[in-house]
């Protein structure tokens, strides 16, 4: 399973865009990049996923570099409720999609 | 639609006892995974079941086991409890067919917080 590297913590001002980076240099061609977040004491929440192309949904945008070795999750207008730990996970589905969580990035959105 | 339901929410057990946790997946989801979360080790994958068969297993001792029923509901069991088993146990469900069928990834429940004393 490909490993991911994320900064342990980041701050963001409320209303500004939060850009969370993730390195996954050993990702293989059929592995997807998934992002989840976990607000204290709750189960992780799915945010977005992608393979090669950039993706956008109602929560966030995912930008994947052309070589697929890194990606950035963008929360366009961060609110205080976006304060959480964000996990970037590489998932291969051939043998079932188990999620290998790293330490994630603790995002603090400040007023 | 109803989410992933885990019961009980909280549990206190004594060392040496055994415990069974239950997970009801989202209707139509055939894959159920279990995770353990502790402050020291973070979120760790325990095992995954798909159509009543264990498809993946993490690096946990044999005291941790699970099963899935024909209605996709799943249980996990921990025997001979140790203090270090105190954790939040999370269940997640998905369609199981990969991203082409699984646009929303895994949906997690709120977890069962187990305390071993």
mmCIF file of C-alpha atoms in Angstrom:
data_model
loop_
_atom_site.group_PDB
_atom_site.id
_atom_site.type_symbol
_atom_site.label_atom_id
_atom_site.label_comp_id
_atom_site.label_asym_id
_atom_site.label_seq_id
_atom_site.Cartn_x
_atom_site.Cartn_y
_atom_site.Cartn_z
ATOM 1 C CA UNK A 1 0.000 0.000 0.000
ATOM 2 C CA UNK A 2 1.314 3.390 -0.965
ATOM 3 C CA UNK A 3 2.256 5.620 1.957
ATOM 4 C CA UNK A 4 1.221 9.243 2.293
ATOM 5 C CA UNK A 5 2.963 12.190 3.940
ATOM 6 C CA UNK A 6 1.055 15.166 5.294
ATOM 7 C CA UNK A 7 2.057 18.133 7.470
ATOM 8 C CA UNK A 8 0.963 17.492 11.063
ATOM 9 C CA UNK A 9 -0.869 20.770 11.457
ATOM 10 C CA UNK A 10 -2.056 23.851 9.589
ATOM 11 C CA UNK A 11 -3.935 27.028 10.413
ATOM 12 C CA UNK A 12 -6.391 28.846 8.190
ATOM 13 C CA UNK A 13 -8.369 32.054 8.621
ATOM 14 C CA UNK A 14 -12.134 31.718 8.473
ATOM 15 C CA UNK A 15 -13.468 32.533 4.998
ATOM 16 C CA UNK A 16 -10.155 31.886 3.298
ATOM 17 C CA UNK A 17 -9.233 28.877 1.220
ATOM 18 C CA UNK A 18 -7.537 26.005 3.028
ATOM 19 C CA UNK A 19 -5.007 24.122 0.915
ATOM 20 C CA UNK A 20 -3.950 20.800 2.420
ATOM 21 C CA UNK A 21 -1.032 19.055 0.690
ATOM 22 C CA UNK A 22 -0.304 15.343 0.511
ATOM 23 C CA UNK A 23 2.663 13.450 -0.908
ATOM 24 C CA UNK A 24 2.132 9.924 -2.247
ATOM 25 C CA UNK A 25 5.233 9.345 -4.335
ATOM 26 C CA UNK A 26 4.882 5.533 -4.404
ATOM 27 C CA UNK A 27 1.318 5.510 -5.718
ATOM 28 C CA UNK A 28 0.691 2.936 -8.427
ATOM 29 C CA UNK A 29 -1.319 3.450 -11.579
ATOM 30 C CA UNK A 30 -4.546 1.871 -10.356
ATOM 31 C CA UNK A 31 -4.612 3.421 -6.887
ATOM 32 C CA UNK A 32 -6.982 6.216 -6.003
ATOM 33 C CA UNK A 33 -6.430 9.178 -3.704
ATOM 34 C CA UNK A 34 -9.130 9.569 -1.052
ATOM 35 C CA UNK A 35 -9.586 12.326 1.480
ATOM 36 C CA UNK A 36 -11.444 11.934 4.753
ATOM 37 C CA UNK A 37 -11.767 14.173 7.756
ATOM 38 C CA UNK A 38 -12.489 13.443 11.378
ATOM 39 C CA UNK A 39 -14.014 15.875 13.779
ATOM 40 C CA UNK A 40 -13.199 15.072 17.387
ATOM 41 C CA UNK A 41 -14.735 11.816 18.612
ATOM 42 C CA UNK A 42 -16.778 11.253 15.455
ATOM 43 C CA UNK A 43 -16.266 8.702 12.695
ATOM 44 C CA UNK A 44 -14.231 9.856 9.668
ATOM 45 C CA UNK A 45 -16.236 11.578 6.954
ATOM 46 C CA UNK A 46 -15.634 11.047 3.250
ATOM 47 C CA UNK A 47 -14.731 14.252 1.405
ATOM 48 C CA UNK A 48 -13.612 13.454 -2.126
ATOM 49 C CA UNK A 49 -11.542 11.050 -4.192
ATOM 50 C CA UNK A 50 -9.764 10.992 -7.547
ATOM 51 C CA UNK A 51 -7.555 8.936 -9.836
ATOM 52 C CA UNK A 52 -5.854 11.278 -12.318
ATOM 53 C CA UNK A 53 -8.104 14.208 -13.008
ATOM 54 C CA UNK A 54 -8.931 17.077 -10.733
ATOM 55 C CA UNK A 55 -12.247 16.623 -8.958
ATOM 56 C CA UNK A 56 -14.735 18.988 -7.353
ATOM 57 C CA UNK A 57 -17.826 18.391 -5.274
ATOM 58 C CA UNK A 58 -19.933 20.441 -2.901
ATOM 59 C CA UNK A 59 -17.391 20.087 -0.103
ATOM 60 C CA UNK A 60 -14.003 20.512 -1.722
ATOM 61 C CA UNK A 61 -11.723 20.319 -4.733
ATOM 62 C CA UNK A 62 -8.952 17.801 -5.284
ATOM 63 C CA UNK A 63 -5.963 18.718 -7.383
ATOM 64 C CA UNK A 64 -3.707 15.807 -8.413
ATOM 65 C CA UNK A 65 -0.350 16.516 -10.042
ATOM 66 C CA UNK A 66 0.290 15.116 -13.504
ATOM 67 C CA UNK A 67 2.791 12.566 -12.191
ATOM 68 C CA UNK A 68 0.270 11.647 -9.431
ATOM 69 C CA UNK A 69 2.936 11.845 -6.757
ATOM 70 C CA UNK A 70 1.146 14.517 -4.798
ATOM 71 C CA UNK A 71 -2.247 16.111 -4.368
ATOM 72 C CA UNK A 72 -3.884 19.085 -2.677
ATOM 73 C CA UNK A 73 -7.275 19.226 -1.031
ATOM 74 C CA UNK A 74 -8.844 22.665 -1.270
ATOM 75 C CA UNK A 75 -11.627 23.871 1.009
ATOM 76 C CA UNK A 76 -12.606 27.059 -0.843
ATOM 77 C CA UNK A 77 -14.118 29.043 2.037
ATOM 78 C CA UNK A 78 -13.126 27.488 5.328
ATOM 79 C CA UNK A 79 -15.488 27.817 8.295
ATOM 80 C CA UNK A 80 -14.945 27.078 11.967
ATOM 81 C CA UNK A 81 -16.803 23.789 11.439
ATOM 82 C CA UNK A 82 -14.048 22.656 9.083
ATOM 83 C CA UNK A 83 -11.667 22.362 12.039
ATOM 84 C CA UNK A 84 -10.752 18.666 11.986
ATOM 85 C CA UNK A 85 -8.028 16.140 11.217
ATOM 86 C CA UNK A 86 -7.768 15.570 7.460
ATOM 87 C CA UNK A 87 -6.499 12.260 6.135
ATOM 88 C CA UNK A 88 -5.120 11.633 2.667
ATOM 89 C CA UNK A 89 -5.274 7.922 1.817
ATOM 90 C CA UNK A 90 -4.197 5.926 -1.214
ATOM 91 C CA UNK A 91 -6.555 3.048 -1.966
ATOM 92 C CA UNK A 92 -6.221 0.110 -4.304
ATOM 93 C CA UNK A 93 -9.424 -1.781 -4.954
ATOM 94 C CA UNK A 94 -8.203 -5.056 -6.451
ATOM 95 C CA UNK A 95 -8.202 -6.825 -3.101
ATOM 96 C CA UNK A 96 -10.824 -4.726 -1.422
ATOM 97 C CA UNK A 97 -10.498 -1.099 -0.501
ATOM 98 C CA UNK A 98 -8.931 -1.095 2.943
ATOM 99 C CA UNK A 99 -8.020 2.330 4.241
ATOM 100 C CA UNK A 100 -4.559 2.793 5.731
ATOM 101 C CA UNK A 101 -4.703 5.992 7.765
ATOM 102 C CA UNK A 102 -1.593 8.043 8.473
ATOM 103 C CA UNK A 103 -1.407 10.728 11.122
ATOM 104 C CA UNK A 104 -3.249 13.278 8.993
ATOM 105 C CA UNK A 105 -3.181 17.066 9.138
ATOM 106 C CA UNK A 106 -4.879 18.827 12.013
ATOM 107 C CA UNK A 107 -6.500 21.879 10.450
ATOM 108 C CA UNK A 108 -7.456 24.732 12.769
ATOM 109 C CA UNK A 109 -9.736 27.350 11.268
ATOM 110 C CA UNK A 110 -9.485 30.569 13.244
ATOM 111 C CA UNK A 111 -11.896 33.518 13.317
ATOM 112 C CA UNK B 1 -31.328 7.038 4.322
ATOM 113 C CA UNK B 2 -30.086 5.579 7.576
ATOM 114 C CA UNK B 3 -26.348 5.678 8.162
ATOM 115 C CA UNK B 4 -24.032 3.091 9.629
ATOM 116 C CA UNK B 5 -25.268 2.062 13.065
ATOM 117 C CA UNK B 6 -22.938 0.762 15.738
ATOM 118 C CA UNK B 7 -24.048 -0.662 19.051
ATOM 119 C CA UNK B 8 -23.433 -0.174 21.841
ATOM 120 C CA UNK B 9 -22.002 3.360 21.888
ATOM 121 C CA UNK B 10 -20.120 2.851 25.133
ATOM 122 C CA UNK B 11 -18.923 -0.247 26.907
ATOM 123 C CA UNK B 12 -16.896 -0.949 30.029
ATOM 124 C CA UNK B 13 -15.358 -4.388 30.449
ATOM 125 C CA UNK B 14 -12.902 -6.047 32.808
ATOM 126 C CA UNK B 15 -9.565 -7.514 31.770
ATOM 127 C CA UNK B 16 -9.925 -11.112 30.640
ATOM 128 C CA UNK B 17 -13.521 -10.755 29.541
ATOM 129 C CA UNK B 18 -14.684 -10.879 25.963
ATOM 130 C CA UNK B 19 -16.793 -8.377 24.048
ATOM 131 C CA UNK B 20 -18.924 -8.354 20.913
ATOM 132 C CA UNK B 21 -19.586 -5.184 18.960
ATOM 133 C CA UNK B 22 -22.248 -4.834 16.298
ATOM 134 C CA UNK B 23 -22.427 -2.885 13.055
ATOM 135 C CA UNK B 24 -25.401 -2.418 10.724
ATOM 136 C CA UNK B 25 -24.270 -1.050 7.356
ATOM 137 C CA UNK B 26 -26.146 1.261 5.031
ATOM 138 C CA UNK B 27 -28.847 -0.629 3.173
ATOM 139 C CA UNK B 28 -27.392 -2.144 0.007
ATOM 140 C CA UNK B 29 -23.789 -1.966 1.182
ATOM 141 C CA UNK B 30 -22.059 -5.333 1.061
ATOM 142 C CA UNK B 31 -18.646 -4.409 2.457
ATOM 143 C CA UNK B 32 -18.047 -3.790 6.140
ATOM 144 C CA UNK B 33 -14.683 -2.804 7.596
ATOM 145 C CA UNK B 34 -13.575 -2.410 11.186
ATOM 146 C CA UNK B 35 -10.996 0.011 12.569
ATOM 147 C CA UNK B 36 -9.456 0.625 15.970
ATOM 148 C CA UNK B 37 -8.558 4.147 17.017
ATOM 149 C CA UNK B 38 -6.299 4.919 19.967
ATOM 150 C CA UNK B 39 -4.437 8.119 20.863
ATOM 151 C CA UNK B 40 -1.080 6.400 20.458
ATOM 152 C CA UNK B 41 -1.592 4.367 17.271
ATOM 153 C CA UNK B 42 -4.232 6.407 15.469
ATOM 154 C CA UNK B 43 -6.697 4.693 13.147
ATOM 155 C CA UNK B 44 -5.733 1.113 12.360
ATOM 156 C CA UNK B 45 -7.444 -1.297 9.985
ATOM 157 C CA UNK B 46 -8.683 -4.501 11.608
ATOM 158 C CA UNK B 47 -10.480 -6.415 8.862
ATOM 159 C CA UNK B 48 -12.946 -6.169 6.002
ATOM 160 C CA UNK B 49 -15.834 -8.426 5.117
ATOM 161 C CA UNK B 50 -17.559 -8.633 1.769
ATOM 162 C CA UNK B 51 -20.498 -10.948 1.124
ATOM 163 C CA UNK B 52 -19.839 -12.845 4.377
ATOM 164 C CA UNK B 53 -16.164 -13.496 3.521
ATOM 165 C CA UNK B 54 -13.157 -11.865 5.112
ATOM 166 C CA UNK B 55 -11.402 -10.120 2.247
ATOM 167 C CA UNK B 56 -8.686 -8.204 4.102
ATOM 168 C CA UNK B 57 -7.058 -8.433 7.483
ATOM 169 C CA UNK B 58 -4.847 -6.040 9.405
ATOM 170 C CA UNK B 59 -2.033 -6.825 11.814
ATOM 171 C CA UNK B 60 -3.939 -7.648 14.960
ATOM 172 C CA UNK B 61 -3.680 -10.736 17.151
ATOM 173 C CA UNK B 62 -6.104 -13.610 16.803
ATOM 174 C CA UNK B 63 -8.045 -12.355 19.829
ATOM 175 C CA UNK B 64 -9.708 -9.988 17.365
ATOM 176 C CA UNK B 65 -12.193 -11.677 15.093
ATOM 177 C CA UNK B 66 -15.228 -10.788 13.098
ATOM 178 C CA UNK B 67 -17.989 -12.113 10.954
ATOM 179 C CA UNK B 68 -20.601 -10.899 8.529
ATOM 180 C CA UNK B 69 -24.112 -12.171 8.175
ATOM 181 C CA UNK B 70 -26.184 -12.676 5.040
ATOM 182 C CA UNK B 71 -27.916 -9.332 5.594
ATOM 183 C CA UNK B 72 -24.443 -7.663 5.631
ATOM 184 C CA UNK B 73 -24.605 -6.851 9.329
ATOM 185 C CA UNK B 74 -21.296 -7.493 11.000
ATOM 186 C CA UNK B 75 -19.973 -8.244 14.445
ATOM 187 C CA UNK B 76 -16.490 -8.112 15.817
ATOM 188 C CA UNK B 77 -15.353 -9.980 18.876
ATOM 189 C CA UNK B 78 -12.397 -9.402 21.159
ATOM 190 C CA UNK B 79 -11.535 -12.195 23.556
ATOM 191 C CA UNK B 80 -9.382 -12.072 26.677
ATOM 192 C CA UNK B 81 -9.499 -8.300 26.867
ATOM 193 C CA UNK B 82 -6.353 -6.369 27.759
ATOM 194 C CA UNK B 83 -6.058 -2.802 29.028
ATOM 195 C CA UNK B 84 -4.527 -1.838 25.684
ATOM 196 C CA UNK B 85 -7.721 -2.807 23.880
ATOM 197 C CA UNK B 86 -9.374 0.326 25.233
ATOM 198 C CA UNK B 87 -10.194 2.289 22.101
ATOM 199 C CA UNK B 88 -12.809 3.678 19.797
ATOM 200 C CA UNK B 89 -13.893 0.920 17.427
ATOM 201 C CA UNK B 90 -15.230 2.175 14.127
ATOM 202 C CA UNK B 91 -17.192 0.355 11.492
ATOM 203 C CA UNK B 92 -17.410 1.510 7.892
ATOM 204 C CA UNK B 93 -19.552 0.267 5.038
ATOM 205 C CA UNK B 94 -19.395 0.609 1.278
ATOM 206 C CA UNK B 95 -20.898 -0.898 -1.831
ATOM 207 C CA UNK B 96 -17.673 -2.867 -2.130
ATOM 208 C CA UNK B 97 -17.362 -2.788 -5.876
ATOM 209 C CA UNK B 98 -14.589 -0.250 -6.218
ATOM 210 C CA UNK B 99 -14.781 3.411 -7.176
ATOM 211 C CA UNK B 100 -16.782 2.868 -10.351
ATOM 212 C CA UNK B 101 -19.679 1.811 -8.170
ATOM 213 C CA UNK B 102 -18.560 3.435 -4.997
ATOM 214 C CA UNK B 103 -18.488 7.151 -5.570
ATOM 215 C CA UNK B 104 -18.803 7.995 -1.927
ATOM 216 C CA UNK B 105 -16.122 5.734 -0.492
ATOM 217 C CA UNK B 106 -16.661 4.323 2.919
ATOM 218 C CA UNK B 107 -19.277 5.651 5.312
ATOM 219 C CA UNK B 108 -18.283 5.402 8.940
ATOM 220 C CA UNK B 109 -20.427 4.915 11.987
ATOM 221 C CA UNK B 110 -20.019 6.909 15.195
ATOM 222 C CA UNK B 111 -18.112 4.103 16.843
ATOM 223 C CA UNK B 112 -18.189 2.080 20.031
ATOM 224 C CA UNK B 113 -15.969 3.374 22.806
ATOM 225 C CA UNK B 114 -14.614 0.404 24.738
ATOM 226 C CA UNK B 115 -12.951 0.882 28.090
ATOM 227 C CA UNK B 116 -11.153 -2.059 29.665
ATOM 228 C CA UNK B 117 -10.516 -1.780 33.407
#
